[in-house]
Amino acid sequence: LTGTVLTNKTAGTVLQVVSTTKTDNFSTTSSTLVDITGLSVTITPTSATSKILIIASLQVSGENNYYAEFSLLRGSTAIGNYTGGSGGTVGFMGANSVNDYAQYYIETAANQYLDSPATTSSTTYNFQVNRYTNNGGSTVYLNFNYSAGGGISSTGTWTNKSD
């Protein structure tokens, strides 16, 4: 977790960059959203009109067929969600297997979102994940290739940008 404050306060410039990298593994079989431990940051906007740019890149794997649904939260409020297809799934981003051999692959789930928190109070952003319910008993993994037993890191970057 790192943070940088820039002294140039010209409108439209980046004032802070806060990032985190999750280097350990995470897994869930939950069909309801659960917090991804170790993948949250806190940032304090410099003005009520500050924008926070969230850039996420998560490394996802699973056993056999899987579908992982991710949610981005500001505090306890889900933000940046889409409503997908006829099934009506909601999330910030998703990842799924392409075939019955998903345990051999790690894929990247990536997205970005520009948030307007409208506050100067300390603000925490974090991710949640679930195993989509139409998916049997499959486990979803972050930073871990189930079959190969190895993994890589997931990152999230939060940028506080003034108007």
mmCIF file of C-alpha atoms in Angstrom:
data_model
loop_
_atom_site.group_PDB
_atom_site.id
_atom_site.type_symbol
_atom_site.label_atom_id
_atom_site.label_comp_id
_atom_site.label_asym_id
_atom_site.label_seq_id
_atom_site.Cartn_x
_atom_site.Cartn_y
_atom_site.Cartn_z
ATOM 1 C CA LEU A 1 0.000 0.000 0.000
ATOM 2 C CA THR A 2 1.504 3.291 -1.060
ATOM 3 C CA GLY A 3 0.341 6.873 -1.130
ATOM 4 C CA THR A 4 1.675 9.990 -2.783
ATOM 5 C CA VAL A 5 0.490 13.562 -2.470
ATOM 6 C CA LEU A 6 1.475 15.962 -5.252
ATOM 7 C CA THR A 7 1.844 19.658 -4.433
ATOM 8 C CA ASN A 8 0.622 20.986 -7.812
ATOM 9 C CA LYS A 9 -3.071 21.748 -7.232
ATOM 10 C CA THR A 10 -3.968 22.900 -10.731
ATOM 11 C CA ALA A 11 -7.492 21.830 -11.744
ATOM 12 C CA GLY A 12 -7.470 18.463 -13.498
ATOM 13 C CA THR A 13 -4.185 17.260 -12.021
ATOM 14 C CA VAL A 14 -3.658 14.098 -10.035
ATOM 15 C CA LEU A 15 -3.244 14.935 -6.354
ATOM 16 C CA GLN A 16 -2.865 11.474 -4.813
ATOM 17 C CA VAL A 17 -2.211 7.936 -5.957
ATOM 18 C CA VAL A 18 -3.061 5.141 -3.547
ATOM 19 C CA SER A 19 -2.608 1.538 -4.591
ATOM 20 C CA THR A 20 -2.552 -1.921 -3.142
ATOM 21 C CA THR A 21 -1.354 -5.278 -4.394
ATOM 22 C CA LYS A 22 -2.754 -8.543 -3.074
ATOM 23 C CA THR A 23 0.037 -11.096 -3.115
ATOM 24 C CA ASP A 24 -1.611 -13.933 -1.206
ATOM 25 C CA ASN A 25 -4.286 -16.361 -2.418
ATOM 26 C CA PHE A 26 -8.011 -16.079 -1.823
ATOM 27 C CA SER A 27 -10.832 -18.518 -2.520
ATOM 28 C CA THR A 28 -14.568 -18.765 -1.989
ATOM 29 C CA THR A 29 -17.455 -21.108 -2.704
ATOM 30 C CA SER A 30 -19.974 -18.533 -1.466
ATOM 31 C CA SER A 31 -22.906 -17.718 -3.719
ATOM 32 C CA THR A 32 -23.277 -14.383 -1.885
ATOM 33 C CA LEU A 33 -20.766 -11.549 -2.033
ATOM 34 C CA VAL A 34 -17.861 -11.732 0.441
ATOM 35 C CA ASP A 35 -15.044 -9.249 1.053
ATOM 36 C CA ILE A 36 -11.753 -9.970 -0.677
ATOM 37 C CA THR A 37 -9.290 -9.695 2.189
ATOM 38 C CA GLY A 38 -6.239 -7.515 1.633
ATOM 39 C CA LEU A 39 -7.642 -5.641 -1.369
ATOM 40 C CA SER A 40 -8.934 -2.354 0.019
ATOM 41 C CA VAL A 41 -7.570 1.165 0.374
ATOM 42 C CA THR A 42 -8.536 4.384 2.102
ATOM 43 C CA ILE A 43 -8.149 7.774 0.468
ATOM 44 C CA THR A 44 -9.133 11.270 1.605
ATOM 45 C CA PRO A 45 -10.477 13.452 -1.214
ATOM 46 C CA THR A 46 -9.073 16.995 -1.155
ATOM 47 C CA SER A 47 -12.406 18.595 -2.065
ATOM 48 C CA ALA A 48 -16.067 17.636 -2.331
ATOM 49 C CA THR A 49 -15.728 17.744 -6.138
ATOM 50 C CA SER A 50 -12.724 15.377 -6.277
ATOM 51 C CA LYS A 51 -12.940 12.360 -8.560
ATOM 52 C CA ILE A 52 -11.572 8.944 -7.633
ATOM 53 C CA LEU A 53 -10.434 6.746 -10.519
ATOM 54 C CA ILE A 54 -10.549 3.052 -9.648
ATOM 55 C CA ILE A 55 -8.471 0.757 -11.863
ATOM 56 C CA ALA A 56 -8.686 -2.942 -11.051
ATOM 57 C CA SER A 57 -6.884 -5.976 -12.408
ATOM 58 C CA LEU A 58 -7.698 -9.245 -10.639
ATOM 59 C CA GLN A 59 -6.211 -12.642 -11.474
ATOM 60 C CA VAL A 60 -8.994 -15.249 -11.376
ATOM 61 C CA SER A 61 -9.175 -19.022 -11.623
ATOM 62 C CA GLY A 62 -11.602 -21.738 -10.605
ATOM 63 C CA GLU A 63 -12.372 -25.419 -10.507
ATOM 64 C CA ASN A 64 -14.004 -26.773 -13.659
ATOM 65 C CA ASN A 65 -16.741 -24.407 -14.860
ATOM 66 C CA TYR A 66 -16.934 -21.272 -12.766
ATOM 67 C CA TYR A 67 -18.348 -17.772 -12.907
ATOM 68 C CA ALA A 68 -17.021 -15.103 -10.549
ATOM 69 C CA GLU A 69 -18.938 -11.892 -10.002
ATOM 70 C CA PHE A 70 -17.129 -8.903 -8.471
ATOM 71 C CA SER A 71 -18.571 -5.861 -6.747
ATOM 72 C CA LEU A 72 -16.782 -2.573 -6.025
ATOM 73 C CA LEU A 73 -17.768 -0.811 -2.812
ATOM 74 C CA ARG A 74 -17.288 2.688 -1.459
ATOM 75 C CA GLY A 75 -17.747 2.047 2.248
ATOM 76 C CA SER A 76 -20.709 -0.319 2.304
ATOM 77 C CA THR A 77 -22.289 0.996 -0.932
ATOM 78 C CA ALA A 78 -21.836 -0.897 -4.199
ATOM 79 C CA ILE A 79 -20.788 1.446 -7.021
ATOM 80 C CA GLY A 80 -19.955 1.107 -10.705
ATOM 81 C CA ASN A 81 -22.195 -1.910 -11.222
ATOM 82 C CA TYR A 82 -23.713 -3.017 -14.511
ATOM 83 C CA THR A 83 -26.855 -5.016 -15.091
ATOM 84 C CA GLY A 84 -26.073 -7.847 -17.428
ATOM 85 C CA GLY A 85 -28.159 -9.789 -19.893
ATOM 86 C CA SER A 86 -31.476 -11.518 -19.413
ATOM 87 C CA GLY A 87 -30.299 -13.141 -16.177
ATOM 88 C CA GLY A 88 -30.070 -9.709 -14.603
ATOM 89 C CA THR A 89 -26.732 -10.302 -12.864
ATOM 90 C CA VAL A 90 -25.256 -7.214 -11.275
ATOM 91 C CA GLY A 91 -21.590 -6.531 -10.653
ATOM 92 C CA PHE A 92 -18.588 -4.354 -11.321
ATOM 93 C CA MET A 93 -16.890 -7.055 -13.408
ATOM 94 C CA GLY A 94 -16.934 -10.782 -13.882
ATOM 95 C CA ALA A 95 -14.828 -13.729 -14.980
ATOM 96 C CA ASN A 96 -15.775 -17.200 -16.123
ATOM 97 C CA SER A 97 -14.276 -20.365 -17.500
ATOM 98 C CA VAL A 98 -14.266 -21.075 -21.194
ATOM 99 C CA ASN A 99 -14.572 -24.840 -20.791
ATOM 100 C CA ASP A 100 -14.426 -27.749 -18.335
ATOM 101 C CA TYR A 101 -10.662 -27.286 -17.921
ATOM 102 C CA ALA A 102 -10.766 -23.910 -16.132
ATOM 103 C CA GLN A 103 -8.545 -25.214 -13.352
ATOM 104 C CA TYR A 104 -5.610 -24.993 -15.801
ATOM 105 C CA TYR A 105 -6.000 -21.278 -16.524
ATOM 106 C CA ILE A 106 -5.701 -17.917 -14.794
ATOM 107 C CA GLU A 107 -7.529 -15.067 -16.443
ATOM 108 C CA THR A 108 -7.552 -11.339 -15.804
ATOM 109 C CA ALA A 109 -10.747 -9.569 -14.780
ATOM 110 C CA ALA A 110 -10.161 -5.848 -15.325
ATOM 111 C CA ASN A 111 -12.276 -2.722 -15.213
ATOM 112 C CA GLN A 112 -12.144 0.927 -14.230
ATOM 113 C CA TYR A 113 -14.594 3.413 -12.766
ATOM 114 C CA LEU A 114 -14.547 7.158 -12.115
ATOM 115 C CA ASP A 115 -16.252 7.832 -8.779
ATOM 116 C CA SER A 116 -17.535 11.123 -7.365
ATOM 117 C CA PRO A 117 -17.758 10.502 -3.604
ATOM 118 C CA ALA A 118 -18.818 14.137 -2.860
ATOM 119 C CA THR A 119 -16.980 14.219 0.457
ATOM 120 C CA THR A 120 -13.698 15.307 2.023
ATOM 121 C CA SER A 121 -13.903 12.519 4.602
ATOM 122 C CA SER A 122 -11.660 9.482 4.557
ATOM 123 C CA THR A 123 -13.183 7.013 2.084
ATOM 124 C CA THR A 124 -12.533 3.266 1.838
ATOM 125 C CA TYR A 125 -12.875 1.257 -1.382
ATOM 126 C CA ASN A 126 -12.865 -2.519 -1.480
ATOM 127 C CA PHE A 127 -13.921 -5.476 -3.622
ATOM 128 C CA GLN A 128 -16.266 -8.364 -2.989
ATOM 129 C CA VAL A 129 -16.657 -11.580 -4.989
ATOM 130 C CA ASN A 130 -19.061 -14.484 -5.202
ATOM 131 C CA ARG A 131 -19.432 -17.700 -7.138
ATOM 132 C CA TYR A 132 -22.446 -17.101 -9.348
ATOM 133 C CA THR A 133 -25.272 -19.379 -8.167
ATOM 134 C CA ASN A 134 -25.922 -21.182 -11.472
ATOM 135 C CA ASN A 135 -22.488 -22.665 -11.167
ATOM 136 C CA GLY A 136 -22.765 -25.769 -9.019
ATOM 137 C CA GLY A 137 -20.176 -26.182 -6.276
ATOM 138 C CA SER A 138 -17.203 -24.682 -8.058
ATOM 139 C CA THR A 139 -14.592 -22.707 -6.113
ATOM 140 C CA VAL A 140 -13.379 -19.304 -7.317
ATOM 141 C CA TYR A 141 -9.719 -18.416 -6.693
ATOM 142 C CA LEU A 142 -7.769 -15.167 -6.805
ATOM 143 C CA ASN A 143 -4.016 -15.248 -7.444
ATOM 144 C CA PHE A 144 -4.005 -19.023 -7.668
ATOM 145 C CA ASN A 145 -4.067 -21.595 -10.447
ATOM 146 C CA TYR A 146 -5.842 -24.551 -8.853
ATOM 147 C CA SER A 147 -4.298 -27.270 -11.001
ATOM 148 C CA ALA A 148 -0.764 -25.884 -11.191
ATOM 149 C CA GLY A 149 -0.760 -24.774 -7.547
ATOM 150 C CA GLY A 150 0.758 -21.393 -8.317
ATOM 151 C CA GLY A 151 -0.362 -17.832 -8.575
ATOM 152 C CA ILE A 152 0.305 -14.192 -9.371
ATOM 153 C CA SER A 153 -0.733 -10.862 -7.864
ATOM 154 C CA SER A 154 -3.930 -8.823 -8.147
ATOM 155 C CA THR A 155 -3.843 -5.044 -8.007
ATOM 156 C CA GLY A 156 -6.126 -2.120 -7.436
ATOM 157 C CA THR A 157 -5.247 1.558 -7.894
ATOM 158 C CA TRP A 158 -7.263 4.483 -6.625
ATOM 159 C CA THR A 159 -6.425 7.947 -7.912
ATOM 160 C CA ASN A 160 -7.788 11.121 -6.361
ATOM 161 C CA LYS A 161 -8.107 13.727 -9.107
ATOM 162 C CA SER A 162 -9.366 17.269 -8.611
ATOM 163 C CA ASP A 163 -11.824 18.914 -11.022
#
